[in-house]
Amino acid sequence: MTGAVDSDIRDDTGTARPEMVRAENVHKSFGHLDVLKGIDLVVGTGEVSVVIGPSGSGKSTFLRCVNHLEKINSGRIFVDGDLIGYRQHGDKLHELREKEVAAQRRSIGMVFQRFNLFPHMTALANVMEAPCRVKRQSKAQARERAVALLERVGLSDKVSNYPGQLSGGQQQRVAIARALAMEPKLMLFDEPTSALDPELVGEVLDVMKDLARDGMTMIVVTHEIGFAREVGDSLIFMDGGVVVESGAPREVLADPKHDRTKAFLAKVL
Amino acid sequence: MTTQIQQQPERVRPEPIKAVPVRHPGRWVTAVVVVVLSAMFVHLLLTNKHFEWSFIFSDSGQGQPGVMFLRPVLDGLVGTIELTITSMLIGVALGVVIAIMRLSPNRILAGAAWVYTWVFRAIPRLVLAILFGNLGILWARIGFGLPFGKQIGALFGMHDFSGQIFSIKASELLTGFVAGMLALGLSEAAYMAEIVRAGIQSIDVGQSEAASALGLSRGQVLRRIVLPQAMRVIVPPTGNETIAMVKDTSLVAYVPVGRELFFQLSAVGTRTFQVLPVLVGACLWYLILCSVLMIGQYFVERHFGRGYGTGGRARRRLRDLSVESSGRIVLTDGNGKEPAL
């Protein structure tokens, strides 16, 4: 499954899945602080990878590197075969222009811990913004699709509400609909339920489970171990900027091999 | 420990609290003082004949209307309004550009923006106005072309080469009005740049991250996401600046510009020796102009405040919320009636 780059990616029936994300020896530092120290990771198409780990372990930073919100210092990240952020000519790397980076990001949806909805726009306008401005869809077309997406996340009655009038769980569901509006190949979730009241976590996880069932490729950074066990195809435990352990969620959770993983799981389970 | 869910019979609501409110004698004393002082002020306005109210409003002699409504004064009023609008337009547009330059990762652009703000905030507007009125002394012609054009031409042996793309006579370009407009507008841009920068910086980084994660370009992020939100922070101080600008237009009298409210009014004052009524007339006109601007500002703020804290509707609701003596909360429609829901 996920983890070692060389391993075959096979789904439950044993057929090979094409890979969606491949990270090779990714390093990232902020000044003198090394946050990622060589991450190797493969996520197959349609696979749900759940990343767990203590805070400061580099989970969120890695996720932000995948859509080039952070520039990596060494290594390579490929999404659907495209090198993220750079173009390779021979052995020279050229930074992609702003427009090209934007084009790469179109197919990668991202959901943030703090939702980051646009507060000056209604829920509907939040979802319509990118299809209208980036894909140049007509207003009517974008609206129709946005309404359908909001209905899918269970918010058809909140279409004309501003984010400030919605609960945290509702806001996060709008944020998921907003990301889906660009019809991404890959969805990144950066602790999507960490800022929510315990009561509201469920409604967001339900939407995510629904997405996973529909075959969306997802990388989910979370502390929701239950979600990892139930929905995850693979579980990645990160600490200190490296992948400590990875594998099928049930196996890792039931029988962690590494001491660090054991210590972490003992605290969160 | 066990939890019990108690099935209680419906409880009787206790008597609503009727407490004696805290008295505020200090507030009452202050209020009385303020009322007395106001009455004294009104008394002064009404009884002191040196105000010459009729001269201000109805009759400034020789069958002319009151001084506030004389032809040249009204013309000056229009000039003041035009000057305010044009110089604020220059100020806001240029201010946004300079603010964005200031925040640019490019050091040269950021440095240039800093220098601009430094220079134009340092020079008093009055000095700037006089300076712009006299720029014709510095250059006979003002044009656009290569820097050091003539010198470059000489270097290559072309002595008729000036590098100028176009140029016009300074005295034609810098007529009083344009000079005044530029002086006020360029000075305003320096202040607006700081206001806009503060507005942009007040927006959470997560906003532009979310927008760029959706694939929006830098320009789109700025135009569609960051600036509209920053407007909430930018508008109130911009209202301040506009109101200050109305008053600062009186400085262009030194450019000199004649088509301006205060210049025209003081001209009447000098001619008729009615100094004080003319000053009062000026105060009244500036009061009126600023009141109109404040109304405008209210609506602009309301527009850009949409989506925040559920906006003005919530505030109106709160105001209309009245607590009946029974303790039941009802919404009234402002006339004390319950609206049909």
Coordinates of C-alpha atoms in Angstrom, one line a residue:
Chain A
M1 CA 0.0 0.0 0.0
T2 CA 1.3 3.4 0.8
G3 CA 4.7 4.1 2.3
A4 CA 7.8 2.8 0.6
V5 CA 8.2 4.1 -2.9
D6 CA 9.1 0.8 -4.4
S7 CA 6.1 -1.1 -3.1
D8 CA 3.4 -2.0 -5.5
I9 CA 0.2 -0.2 -5.1
R10 CA -2.6 -2.6 -5.0
D11 CA -6.2 -2.2 -3.9
D12 CA -8.1 -4.8 -2.0
T13 CA -8.8 -6.9 -5.0
G14 CA -5.1 -7.0 -5.8
T15 CA -5.2 -5.0 -9.0
A16 CA -2.6 -2.3 -9.4
R17 CA -3.7 1.3 -9.0
P18 CA -2.0 4.1 -10.9
E19 CA -0.3 6.4 -8.6
M20 CA -1.7 9.9 -7.9
V21 CA 0.9 11.4 -5.6
R22 CA 4.5 10.5 -5.4
A23 CA 6.9 12.2 -3.0
E24 CA 10.6 11.4 -3.3
N25 CA 13.0 12.4 -0.5
V26 CA 11.2 15.7 0.2
H27 CA 13.1 18.1 2.5
K28 CA 11.8 21.4 3.7
S29 CA 13.3 23.8 6.2
F30 CA 12.3 27.2 7.5
G31 CA 15.5 29.0 8.1
H32 CA 17.6 26.7 10.3
L33 CA 14.6 24.6 11.3
D34 CA 14.4 21.4 9.3
V35 CA 10.7 20.5 9.2
L36 CA 10.7 17.7 6.6
K37 CA 13.8 15.4 6.5
G38 CA 13.2 13.1 3.6
I39 CA 9.6 12.1 3.0
D40 CA 9.0 9.3 0.6
L41 CA 5.3 8.6 -0.1
V42 CA 3.1 7.2 -2.7
V43 CA -0.7 7.6 -2.8
G44 CA -2.6 5.6 -5.4
T45 CA -5.6 6.9 -7.3
G46 CA -8.7 6.6 -5.3
E47 CA -6.8 5.9 -2.1
V48 CA -7.4 7.6 1.2
S49 CA -4.2 8.3 3.0
V50 CA -4.4 9.4 6.6
V51 CA -1.5 11.2 8.1
I52 CA -1.2 11.3 11.9
G53 CA 1.5 12.5 14.2
P54 CA 2.3 14.9 17.0
S55 CA 2.2 18.6 16.4
G56 CA 5.4 19.9 14.8
S57 CA 6.0 16.6 13.1
G58 CA 5.6 18.2 9.7
K59 CA 2.3 16.7 8.6
S60 CA 0.7 20.0 7.6
T61 CA 3.9 21.3 6.1
F62 CA 4.1 18.2 3.9
L63 CA 0.4 18.7 2.8
R64 CA 1.1 22.4 1.9
C65 CA 4.1 21.3 -0.1
V66 CA 1.9 19.0 -2.3
N67 CA 0.1 22.0 -3.8
H68 CA 3.2 24.3 -3.6
L69 CA 1.9 26.6 -0.9
E70 CA 5.4 25.9 0.5
K71 CA 8.4 25.5 -1.7
I72 CA 10.4 22.4 -1.0
N73 CA 14.2 22.6 -0.6
S74 CA 15.0 19.2 -2.1
G75 CA 13.4 16.1 -3.4
R76 CA 10.5 15.9 -5.9
I77 CA 6.7 15.8 -5.6
F78 CA 4.6 14.5 -8.5
V79 CA 0.9 14.7 -8.7
D80 CA -0.7 12.6 -11.5
G81 CA 2.8 12.5 -13.1
D82 CA 3.4 16.3 -13.0
L83 CA 6.3 17.6 -11.1
I84 CA 4.9 20.2 -8.7
G85 CA 6.3 23.7 -8.8
Y86 CA 9.1 23.1 -11.3
R87 CA 9.9 22.2 -14.9
Q88 CA 12.9 19.9 -15.6
H89 CA 15.1 20.7 -18.5
G90 CA 17.9 18.1 -18.6
D91 CA 19.2 18.2 -15.0
K92 CA 18.2 21.8 -14.5
L93 CA 15.0 22.8 -12.6
H94 CA 13.1 25.9 -13.6
E95 CA 10.6 27.4 -11.3
L96 CA 7.2 27.4 -12.8
R97 CA 5.6 30.8 -13.5
E98 CA 2.8 31.9 -11.2
K99 CA 0.2 31.0 -13.9
E100 CA 1.5 27.5 -14.3
V101 CA 1.5 26.9 -10.5
A102 CA -2.1 28.1 -10.5
A103 CA -2.9 25.7 -13.2
Q104 CA -1.4 22.8 -11.2
R105 CA -3.4 23.8 -8.2
R106 CA -6.7 23.7 -10.0
S107 CA -6.7 19.9 -9.9
I108 CA -5.7 19.8 -6.2
G109 CA -8.4 20.8 -3.8
M110 CA -7.5 21.9 -0.3
V111 CA -9.5 22.1 2.9
F112 CA -8.0 24.1 5.8
Q113 CA -8.2 23.8 9.5
R114 CA -9.6 27.3 9.9
F115 CA -11.9 26.9 6.9
N116 CA -10.7 30.1 5.3
L117 CA -14.0 30.8 3.6
F118 CA -14.3 34.2 2.0
P119 CA -16.3 36.1 4.6
H120 CA -17.6 38.8 2.2
M121 CA -19.3 36.2 0.0
T122 CA -22.3 34.0 0.5
A123 CA -21.9 30.2 0.7
L124 CA -23.0 30.0 -2.9
A125 CA -20.6 32.8 -4.1
N126 CA -17.7 31.0 -2.2
V127 CA -18.3 27.9 -4.2
M128 CA -18.9 29.7 -7.5
E129 CA -15.9 32.0 -7.3
A130 CA -13.2 29.6 -8.6
P131 CA -15.2 28.0 -11.4
C132 CA -16.3 31.5 -12.6
R133 CA -12.8 33.1 -12.4
V134 CA -10.5 30.3 -13.1
K135 CA -12.4 27.9 -15.3
R136 CA -14.4 30.8 -16.9
Q137 CA -17.6 29.0 -16.5
S138 CA -20.8 30.9 -17.1
K139 CA -22.6 32.2 -14.0
A140 CA -25.6 30.0 -14.6
Q141 CA -23.5 26.9 -15.1
A142 CA -21.4 27.6 -12.1
R143 CA -24.4 28.4 -10.0
E144 CA -26.2 25.2 -11.0
R145 CA -23.1 23.1 -10.0
A146 CA -22.5 25.1 -6.8
V147 CA -26.1 24.5 -5.7
A148 CA -25.7 20.8 -6.4
L149 CA -22.5 20.6 -4.4
L150 CA -24.0 22.5 -1.4
E151 CA -26.9 20.0 -1.6
R152 CA -24.4 17.2 -1.6
V153 CA -22.8 18.4 1.7
G154 CA -26.3 18.9 3.1
L155 CA -26.5 22.7 3.0
S156 CA -29.1 23.4 0.4
D157 CA -30.9 25.7 2.8
K158 CA -27.8 27.8 3.6
V159 CA -27.0 28.8 0.1
S160 CA -27.4 32.5 0.6
N161 CA -25.9 32.7 4.1
Y162 CA -22.6 34.4 4.8
P163 CA -19.9 32.3 6.5
G164 CA -20.3 34.4 9.6
Q165 CA -23.9 33.1 9.9
L166 CA -22.9 29.4 9.7
S167 CA -21.6 27.1 12.4
G168 CA -18.0 25.7 12.2
G169 CA -19.2 22.4 10.8
Q170 CA -21.3 24.1 8.2
Q171 CA -18.5 26.4 7.2
Q172 CA -16.1 23.4 6.8
R173 CA -18.7 21.7 4.6
V174 CA -19.0 24.8 2.4
A175 CA -15.2 24.8 2.2
I176 CA -15.3 21.2 1.0
A177 CA -17.9 22.1 -1.6
R178 CA -15.8 25.0 -2.7
A179 CA -12.8 22.7 -3.3
L180 CA -14.9 20.2 -5.1
A181 CA -16.3 22.8 -7.4
M182 CA -12.9 22.8 -9.3
E183 CA -13.4 19.0 -9.9
P184 CA -10.0 18.1 -8.4
K185 CA -8.2 14.8 -8.9
L186 CA -6.8 15.0 -5.4
M187 CA -8.1 16.5 -2.1
L188 CA -5.9 17.6 0.7
F189 CA -7.4 17.9 4.2
D190 CA -5.4 19.8 6.7
E191 CA -6.8 18.9 10.1
P192 CA -10.3 19.6 8.9
T193 CA -12.0 18.9 12.2
S194 CA -9.5 20.3 14.7
A195 CA -11.2 23.7 15.0
L196 CA -14.7 22.2 15.5
D197 CA -16.8 21.6 18.5
P198 CA -16.9 17.8 19.2
E199 CA -20.6 17.7 18.3
L200 CA -19.9 19.1 14.8
V201 CA -17.0 16.9 13.9
G202 CA -19.3 14.1 12.8
E203 CA -21.1 16.0 10.1
V204 CA -17.8 17.0 8.4
L205 CA -16.4 13.4 8.7
D206 CA -19.6 12.1 7.1
V207 CA -19.0 14.3 4.1
M208 CA -15.4 13.1 3.8
K209 CA -16.5 9.5 4.1
D210 CA -19.0 10.1 1.4
L211 CA -16.2 11.5 -0.8
A212 CA -13.9 8.6 -0.1
R213 CA -16.7 6.1 -1.1
D214 CA -17.0 8.0 -4.4
G215 CA -13.4 7.1 -5.1
M216 CA -11.8 10.5 -4.5
T217 CA -8.0 10.4 -3.8
M218 CA -7.5 12.0 -0.5
I219 CA -4.6 12.9 1.9
V220 CA -6.0 13.6 5.3
V221 CA -4.0 15.1 8.1
T222 CA -6.1 14.5 11.2
H223 CA -6.3 13.4 14.8
E224 CA -9.4 11.4 14.2
I225 CA -8.1 7.9 14.6
G226 CA -11.6 6.5 14.2
F227 CA -11.8 8.0 10.7
A228 CA -8.4 6.5 9.8
R229 CA -9.5 3.1 10.9
E230 CA -12.8 3.3 9.1
V231 CA -12.1 5.0 5.9
G232 CA -8.3 5.1 5.4
D233 CA -6.6 2.8 2.9
S234 CA -3.3 3.6 4.5
L235 CA -2.1 5.3 7.7
I236 CA 1.1 7.3 7.9
F237 CA 2.7 8.1 11.2
M238 CA 5.0 11.1 11.0
D239 CA 7.3 12.4 13.7
G240 CA 10.3 14.8 13.6
G241 CA 10.0 15.4 9.8
V242 CA 10.1 11.7 8.8
V243 CA 7.6 8.9 8.1
V244 CA 8.1 6.7 11.1
E245 CA 5.7 4.0 10.1
S246 CA 3.0 3.4 7.5
G247 CA 0.7 0.6 6.4
A248 CA -2.9 -0.5 6.5
P249 CA -4.6 1.5 9.3
R250 CA -5.9 -1.5 11.2
E251 CA -2.5 -3.2 11.3
V252 CA -0.6 0.0 12.3
L253 CA -3.2 0.8 15.0
A254 CA -3.5 -2.7 16.4
D255 CA 0.1 -3.6 16.2
P256 CA 2.5 -0.6 15.8
K257 CA 6.1 -1.8 15.1
H258 CA 7.9 1.4 16.1
D259 CA 8.3 2.5 19.7
R260 CA 7.5 6.1 18.8
T261 CA 4.3 5.0 17.2
K262 CA 3.4 2.9 20.2
A263 CA 4.0 5.9 22.5
F264 CA 1.9 8.2 20.4
L265 CA -1.0 5.8 19.9
A266 CA -1.0 5.0 23.6
K267 CA -1.8 8.7 24.2
V268 CA -4.4 9.3 21.6
L269 CA -6.3 6.0 21.6
Chain B
M1 CA -22.2 8.0 39.9
T2 CA -25.4 7.7 38.1
T3 CA -27.2 10.3 36.2
Q4 CA -30.9 10.6 36.6
I5 CA -33.2 12.3 34.1
Q6 CA -35.8 13.9 36.2
Q7 CA -39.2 14.0 34.8
Q8 CA -40.5 17.2 36.3
P9 CA -44.0 18.6 36.1
E10 CA -43.9 21.8 34.1
R11 CA -42.3 24.4 36.4
V12 CA -43.9 27.7 37.1
R13 CA -41.9 30.6 35.8
P14 CA -40.9 32.8 38.7
E15 CA -41.9 36.4 38.9
P16 CA -39.9 38.6 36.5
I17 CA -37.3 40.6 38.3
K18 CA -38.3 44.2 39.1
A19 CA -35.3 45.8 40.7
V20 CA -34.6 49.5 41.5
P21 CA -32.1 50.6 38.8
V22 CA -28.8 52.1 39.9
R23 CA -29.1 55.9 40.0
H24 CA -26.5 58.0 38.2
P25 CA -26.6 61.5 39.7
G26 CA -23.2 62.5 38.1
R27 CA -24.7 61.9 34.6
W28 CA -27.7 64.1 35.4
V29 CA -25.4 66.9 36.6
T30 CA -23.3 66.7 33.5
A31 CA -26.4 66.7 31.3
V32 CA -27.7 69.8 33.0
V33 CA -24.4 71.6 32.5
V34 CA -24.3 70.6 28.8
V35 CA -27.9 71.8 28.3
V36 CA -27.2 75.2 30.0
L37 CA -24.0 75.7 27.9
S38 CA -25.9 74.9 24.7
A39 CA -28.6 77.3 25.6
M40 CA -26.0 80.0 26.2
F41 CA -24.4 79.3 22.8
V42 CA -27.8 79.5 21.0
H43 CA -28.5 82.7 22.8
L44 CA -25.2 84.1 21.6
L45 CA -26.0 83.1 18.0
L46 CA -29.5 84.6 18.0
T47 CA -28.9 87.9 19.9
N48 CA -25.5 89.1 18.8
K49 CA -26.3 91.3 15.8
H50 CA -22.7 91.2 14.6
F51 CA -23.5 87.8 13.1
E52 CA -25.5 89.6 10.5
W53 CA -27.6 86.5 9.7
S54 CA -29.6 88.2 7.0
F55 CA -26.3 89.1 5.2
I56 CA -25.3 85.5 5.3
F57 CA -28.6 84.0 4.1
S58 CA -30.9 86.5 2.4
D59 CA -29.5 89.8 1.5
S60 CA -25.8 90.9 1.0
G61 CA -26.7 94.3 -0.2
Q62 CA -27.5 95.8 -3.6
G63 CA -30.3 93.3 -4.2
Q64 CA -27.9 90.4 -4.1
P65 CA -28.7 87.1 -2.4
G66 CA -27.1 86.2 0.9
V67 CA -23.3 85.8 0.9
M68 CA -23.6 82.0 0.9
F69 CA -25.5 82.1 -2.3
L70 CA -23.7 84.7 -4.4
R71 CA -22.8 83.6 -7.9
P72 CA -19.0 83.5 -7.5
V73 CA -19.4 81.7 -4.1
L74 CA -21.5 79.0 -5.6
D75 CA -19.0 78.7 -8.4
G76 CA -16.3 78.4 -5.8
L77 CA -18.3 75.7 -4.0
V78 CA -18.5 73.7 -7.3
G79 CA -14.7 74.2 -7.7
T80 CA -14.1 72.9 -4.1
I81 CA -16.3 69.8 -4.8
E82 CA -14.5 69.1 -8.1
L83 CA -11.1 69.6 -6.5
T84 CA -12.0 67.3 -3.6
I85 CA -13.3 64.5 -5.9
T86 CA -10.4 64.7 -8.4
S87 CA -7.7 64.9 -5.9
M88 CA -9.2 62.1 -3.8
L89 CA -9.5 60.0 -7.0
I90 CA -5.8 60.5 -7.7
G91 CA -5.0 59.9 -4.1
V92 CA -6.9 56.6 -3.8
A93 CA -5.9 55.2 -7.2
L94 CA -2.2 56.1 -6.7
G95 CA -2.4 55.1 -3.1
V96 CA -3.5 51.6 -3.9
V97 CA -0.7 51.2 -6.5
I98 CA 1.9 52.5 -4.0
A99 CA 0.6 50.2 -1.2
I100 CA 0.8 47.2 -3.5
M101 CA 4.3 48.3 -4.6
R102 CA 5.3 48.6 -0.9
L103 CA 4.2 45.0 -0.3
S104 CA 6.0 43.7 -3.4
P105 CA 8.7 41.1 -2.9
N106 CA 10.8 43.3 -5.3
R107 CA 13.0 45.5 -3.2
I108 CA 13.3 48.3 -5.8
L109 CA 9.5 48.6 -6.1
A110 CA 9.1 48.5 -2.3
G111 CA 11.9 51.0 -1.8
A112 CA 10.4 53.4 -4.4
A113 CA 7.1 53.3 -2.6
W114 CA 8.7 53.9 0.7
V115 CA 10.6 57.0 -0.6
Y116 CA 7.3 58.3 -2.2
T117 CA 5.5 58.1 1.1
W118 CA 8.4 59.5 3.0
V119 CA 8.7 62.6 0.7
F120 CA 5.0 63.4 0.3
R121 CA 4.1 62.9 4.0
A122 CA 7.0 65.2 5.0
I123 CA 6.1 68.2 2.9
P124 CA 3.2 70.3 4.2
R125 CA 0.3 70.5 1.7
L126 CA 0.4 74.3 1.8
V127 CA 4.1 74.3 0.7
L128 CA 3.3 71.6 -1.9
A129 CA 0.5 73.7 -3.3
I130 CA 2.6 76.8 -3.7
L131 CA 5.5 74.7 -5.1
F132 CA 3.3 73.1 -7.7
G133 CA 2.0 76.6 -8.7
N134 CA 5.5 77.6 -9.3
L135 CA 6.9 74.5 -11.1
G136 CA 6.8 76.6 -14.3
I137 CA 9.9 78.3 -13.1
L138 CA 11.8 75.0 -12.9
W139 CA 10.8 73.7 -16.3
A140 CA 9.4 75.7 -19.2
R141 CA 8.1 72.5 -20.7
I142 CA 6.9 69.3 -19.1
G143 CA 7.2 66.1 -21.1
F144 CA 7.7 62.4 -21.0
G145 CA 10.9 60.8 -22.4
L146 CA 14.2 59.2 -21.7
P147 CA 16.0 60.4 -18.6
F148 CA 19.2 62.2 -19.5
G149 CA 17.9 62.1 -23.1
K150 CA 20.0 65.1 -24.3
Q151 CA 23.1 63.8 -22.7
I152 CA 22.6 60.3 -24.2
G153 CA 22.1 62.0 -27.6
A154 CA 25.3 64.0 -27.2
L155 CA 27.2 60.8 -26.3
F156 CA 26.3 59.4 -29.7
G157 CA 26.9 62.7 -31.5
M158 CA 23.2 63.4 -32.2
H159 CA 22.8 67.0 -30.9
D160 CA 19.2 67.4 -32.0
F161 CA 18.2 64.2 -30.1
S162 CA 16.3 65.0 -26.9
G163 CA 14.7 61.7 -26.0
Q164 CA 11.4 63.4 -25.5
I165 CA 8.3 61.4 -26.5
F166 CA 5.9 64.3 -25.9
S167 CA 6.0 67.5 -24.0
I168 CA 3.8 70.6 -23.4
K169 CA 4.4 74.0 -22.0
A170 CA 4.4 73.9 -18.2
S171 CA 2.3 77.0 -17.9
E172 CA -0.4 75.3 -20.0
L173 CA -0.4 72.1 -18.0
L174 CA -0.1 73.6 -14.6
T175 CA -2.9 76.0 -14.7
G176 CA -3.9 76.8 -11.1
F177 CA -6.6 74.1 -10.9
V178 CA -4.4 71.3 -12.2
A179 CA -1.5 72.3 -10.0
G180 CA -3.7 72.4 -7.0
M181 CA -5.3 69.1 -7.9
L182 CA -1.9 67.4 -8.4
A183 CA -0.5 68.9 -5.2
L184 CA -3.4 67.6 -3.1
G185 CA -3.8 64.3 -5.0
L186 CA -0.1 63.4 -4.8
S187 CA 0.1 64.3 -1.1
E188 CA -3.1 62.3 -0.5
A189 CA -1.7 59.3 -2.2
A190 CA 1.1 59.0 0.4
Y191 CA -1.5 58.9 3.2
M192 CA -3.9 56.6 1.3
A193 CA -1.0 54.2 0.5
E194 CA -0.5 53.7 4.3
I195 CA -4.2 53.2 4.9
V196 CA -4.5 50.7 2.0
R197 CA -1.3 48.9 3.2
A198 CA -2.8 48.6 6.7
G199 CA -6.0 47.3 5.2
I200 CA -4.3 44.6 3.1
Q201 CA -2.1 43.5 6.0
S202 CA -5.1 43.2 8.2
I203 CA -6.4 40.3 6.1
D204 CA -5.6 36.8 7.3
V205 CA -2.9 35.0 5.2
G206 CA -5.3 32.0 5.1
Q207 CA -7.6 34.0 2.8
S208 CA -5.0 34.4 0.0
E209 CA -3.8 30.8 0.6
A210 CA -7.3 29.4 0.2
A211 CA -7.8 31.5 -2.9
S212 CA -4.5 30.5 -4.6
A213 CA -5.1 26.9 -3.6
L214 CA -8.2 27.1 -5.8
G215 CA -6.1 28.3 -8.7
L216 CA -6.8 32.0 -8.6
S217 CA -3.9 34.2 -9.9
R218 CA -2.2 36.7 -7.7
G219 CA -4.1 39.5 -9.4
Q220 CA -7.4 37.8 -8.9
V221 CA -6.6 37.0 -5.3
L222 CA -5.9 40.7 -4.7
R223 CA -8.9 42.0 -6.6
R224 CA -11.5 39.5 -5.7
I225 CA -10.5 38.3 -2.2
V226 CA -8.1 40.6 -0.4
L227 CA -9.1 44.1 -1.4
P228 CA -12.8 43.7 -0.9
Q229 CA -12.2 42.5 2.6
A230 CA -9.5 45.1 3.2
M231 CA -12.1 47.8 2.2
R232 CA -13.8 47.3 5.6
V233 CA -10.6 48.5 7.2
I234 CA -9.8 51.1 4.5
V235 CA -13.2 52.9 4.2
P236 CA -13.5 54.6 7.6
P237 CA -10.0 56.3 7.5
T238 CA -10.7 57.1 3.8
G239 CA -13.8 58.9 4.9
N240 CA -11.7 60.8 7.3
E241 CA -9.2 61.7 4.5
T242 CA -12.0 62.8 2.2
I243 CA -13.4 65.1 4.9
A244 CA -10.0 66.5 5.6
M245 CA -9.6 67.0 1.8
V246 CA -12.7 69.1 1.6
K247 CA -11.1 71.5 4.1
D248 CA -7.6 71.3 2.6
T249 CA -8.9 72.5 -0.8
S250 CA -8.9 75.9 0.8
L251 CA -5.0 75.7 0.6
V252 CA -5.0 75.9 -3.2
A253 CA -5.9 79.6 -2.9
Y254 CA -2.1 79.9 -2.6
V255 CA -1.4 78.2 -5.9
P256 CA -3.3 80.4 -6.8
V257 CA -6.6 79.0 -7.7
G258 CA -9.6 81.4 -7.6
R259 CA -12.4 78.9 -8.2
E260 CA -12.6 77.7 -4.7
L261 CA -15.1 78.2 -1.9
F262 CA -13.0 79.9 0.8
F263 CA -11.1 82.2 -1.6
Q264 CA -14.4 83.4 -3.1
L265 CA -16.0 84.0 0.3
S266 CA -13.0 85.8 1.7
A267 CA -12.9 88.0 -1.4
V268 CA -16.5 89.0 -0.6
G269 CA -15.4 89.6 3.0
T270 CA -12.6 91.9 2.0
R271 CA -14.8 93.8 -0.4
T272 CA -17.7 94.4 2.0
F273 CA -15.7 94.5 5.3
Q274 CA -18.2 91.9 6.6
V275 CA -15.4 89.5 7.8
L276 CA -17.3 87.6 10.5
P277 CA -20.5 86.7 8.6
V278 CA -18.4 85.6 5.7
L279 CA -16.5 83.2 7.9
V280 CA -19.7 81.9 9.4
G281 CA -21.0 81.3 5.9
A282 CA -17.8 79.4 5.1
C283 CA -18.2 77.2 8.2
L284 CA -21.8 76.5 7.2
W285 CA -20.9 75.4 3.7
Y286 CA -18.1 73.1 5.0
L287 CA -20.5 71.7 7.6
I288 CA -23.0 70.9 4.8
L289 CA -20.4 69.3 2.6
C290 CA -19.1 67.1 5.4
S291 CA -22.5 66.0 6.4
V292 CA -23.2 64.8 2.9
L293 CA -19.9 62.9 2.9
M294 CA -20.7 61.3 6.2
I295 CA -24.0 60.0 4.8
G296 CA -22.1 58.6 1.8
Q297 CA -19.6 57.0 4.1
Y298 CA -22.4 55.2 6.0
F299 CA -23.6 53.5 2.9
V300 CA -20.2 52.6 1.6
E301 CA -19.3 51.1 5.0
R302 CA -22.6 49.2 5.0
H303 CA -21.8 47.8 1.5
F304 CA -18.3 46.5 2.5
G305 CA -19.4 45.3 5.9
R306 CA -21.7 42.6 4.3
G307 CA -21.1 39.2 5.7
Y308 CA -19.5 40.4 8.9
G309 CA -21.3 39.7 12.2
T310 CA -24.5 39.4 10.2
G311 CA -24.3 43.1 9.5
G312 CA -26.7 45.9 10.0
R313 CA -29.8 43.8 10.0
A314 CA -28.7 42.1 13.2
R315 CA -28.0 45.5 14.8
R316 CA -31.4 46.8 13.8
R317 CA -33.0 43.6 15.2
L318 CA -31.2 44.1 18.5
R319 CA -32.4 47.7 18.7
D320 CA -36.0 46.6 18.1
L321 CA -35.7 43.8 20.6
S322 CA -37.8 44.7 23.5
V323 CA -38.3 42.7 26.6
E324 CA -41.9 42.6 27.8
S325 CA -42.6 42.7 31.4
S326 CA -43.6 39.0 31.3
G327 CA -40.0 38.2 30.3
R328 CA -41.0 37.2 26.8
I329 CA -38.8 38.6 24.1
V330 CA -40.6 40.0 21.2
L331 CA -39.5 41.7 18.0
T332 CA -41.1 45.0 17.3
D333 CA -41.2 46.8 14.0
G334 CA -39.9 50.0 15.5
N335 CA -43.3 51.4 16.2
G336 CA -43.7 49.1 19.1
K337 CA -45.9 46.8 17.1
E338 CA -45.2 43.2 16.7
P339 CA -44.5 42.5 13.0
A340 CA -46.5 39.7 11.4
L341 CA -43.9 36.9 11.0

